mmCIF file of C-alpha atoms in Angstrom:
data_model
loop_
_atom_site.group_PDB
_atom_site.id
_atom_site.type_symbol
_atom_site.label_atom_id
_atom_site.label_comp_id
_atom_site.label_asym_id
_atom_site.label_seq_id
_atom_site.Cartn_x
_atom_site.Cartn_y
_atom_site.Cartn_z
ATOM 1 C CA UNK A 24 10.880 18.668 -12.693
ATOM 2 C CA UNK A 25 10.249 16.440 -9.686
ATOM 3 C CA UNK A 26 12.488 13.360 -9.416
ATOM 4 C CA UNK A 27 10.644 10.044 -9.584
ATOM 5 C CA UNK A 28 9.685 8.741 -6.178
ATOM 6 C CA UNK A 29 10.565 5.283 -4.968
ATOM 7 C CA UNK A 30 7.703 2.795 -5.273
ATOM 8 C CA UNK A 31 6.044 1.832 -2.027
ATOM 9 C CA UNK A 32 7.001 -1.701 -1.054
ATOM 10 C CA UNK A 33 4.194 -4.222 -0.796
ATOM 11 C CA UNK A 34 4.061 -5.726 2.703
ATOM 12 C CA UNK A 35 5.260 -9.339 2.663
ATOM 13 C CA UNK A 36 2.045 -10.355 4.427
ATOM 14 C CA UNK A 37 0.097 -9.250 1.329
ATOM 15 C CA UNK A 38 2.116 -11.277 -1.201
ATOM 16 C CA UNK A 39 1.880 -15.006 -1.885
ATOM 17 C CA UNK A 40 4.166 -16.574 -4.484
ATOM 18 C CA UNK A 41 3.770 -20.103 -5.812
ATOM 19 C CA UNK A 42 4.989 -22.126 -8.773
ATOM 20 C CA UNK A 43 2.636 -24.200 -10.888
ATOM 21 C CA UNK A 44 3.536 -27.643 -12.204
ATOM 22 C CA UNK A 45 4.143 -26.119 -15.670
ATOM 23 C CA UNK A 46 6.878 -23.888 -14.193
ATOM 24 C CA UNK A 47 4.935 -20.618 -14.263
ATOM 25 C CA UNK A 48 5.310 -18.423 -11.182
ATOM 26 C CA UNK A 49 2.038 -17.048 -9.798
ATOM 27 C CA UNK A 50 2.096 -13.927 -7.608
ATOM 28 C CA UNK A 51 -1.023 -13.057 -5.608
ATOM 29 C CA UNK A 52 -1.255 -9.628 -3.982
ATOM 30 C CA UNK A 53 -3.968 -9.261 -1.367
ATOM 31 C CA UNK A 54 -5.926 -6.053 -1.595
ATOM 32 C CA UNK A 55 -6.040 -3.628 1.307
ATOM 33 C CA UNK A 56 -9.306 -2.339 2.694
ATOM 34 C CA UNK A 57 -12.298 -3.704 4.478
ATOM 35 C CA UNK A 58 -15.763 -4.820 3.461
ATOM 36 C CA UNK A 59 -17.247 -3.333 0.301
ATOM 37 C CA UNK A 60 -14.359 -0.860 -0.036
ATOM 38 C CA UNK A 61 -11.909 -3.721 -0.581
ATOM 39 C CA UNK A 62 -10.832 -4.270 -4.171
ATOM 40 C CA UNK A 63 -10.295 -7.756 -5.630
ATOM 41 C CA UNK A 64 -6.891 -9.316 -5.108
ATOM 42 C CA UNK A 65 -4.398 -8.969 -7.961
ATOM 43 C CA UNK A 66 -2.973 -12.107 -9.566
ATOM 44 C CA UNK A 67 -0.003 -12.104 -11.928
ATOM 45 C CA UNK A 68 1.675 -15.024 -13.668
ATOM 46 C CA UNK A 69 5.145 -15.117 -15.176
ATOM 47 C CA UNK A 70 6.687 -17.718 -17.466
ATOM 48 C CA UNK A 71 10.333 -18.319 -18.263
ATOM 49 C CA UNK A 72 11.351 -15.553 -20.658
ATOM 50 C CA UNK A 73 9.099 -12.901 -19.098
ATOM 51 C CA UNK A 74 11.117 -9.906 -17.851
ATOM 52 C CA UNK A 75 10.063 -10.362 -14.198
ATOM 53 C CA UNK A 76 10.177 -14.179 -14.102
ATOM 54 C CA UNK A 77 13.696 -14.455 -12.640
ATOM 55 C CA UNK A 78 12.941 -11.864 -9.933
ATOM 56 C CA UNK A 79 9.813 -13.629 -8.671
ATOM 57 C CA UNK A 80 11.366 -17.099 -8.980
ATOM 58 C CA UNK A 81 14.311 -15.916 -6.848
ATOM 59 C CA UNK A 82 11.917 -14.544 -4.218
ATOM 60 C CA UNK A 83 10.029 -17.830 -4.215
ATOM 61 C CA UNK A 84 13.226 -19.851 -3.818
ATOM 62 C CA UNK A 85 14.514 -17.523 -1.074
ATOM 63 C CA UNK A 86 11.284 -18.128 0.834
ATOM 64 C CA UNK A 87 11.569 -21.889 0.273
ATOM 65 C CA UNK A 88 7.895 -22.166 -0.755
ATOM 66 C CA UNK A 89 5.809 -23.294 -3.663
ATOM 67 C CA UNK A 90 8.071 -25.696 -5.527
ATOM 68 C CA UNK A 91 6.076 -28.227 -7.581
#
């Protein structure tokens, strides 16, 4: 059995993290590619209590961006 591989990190230039006025953290991941081959950007939102909320909030605070 092959050991699980490490996930590929998303380049920081492709990720934008912000916090809405209701406290939710919004993560936008810009799609790679050009022209018609480019997929839509991915957008995720996390609220307090979601498993990944603390991780993304910490990244937002470390960057010093997006506080309401």
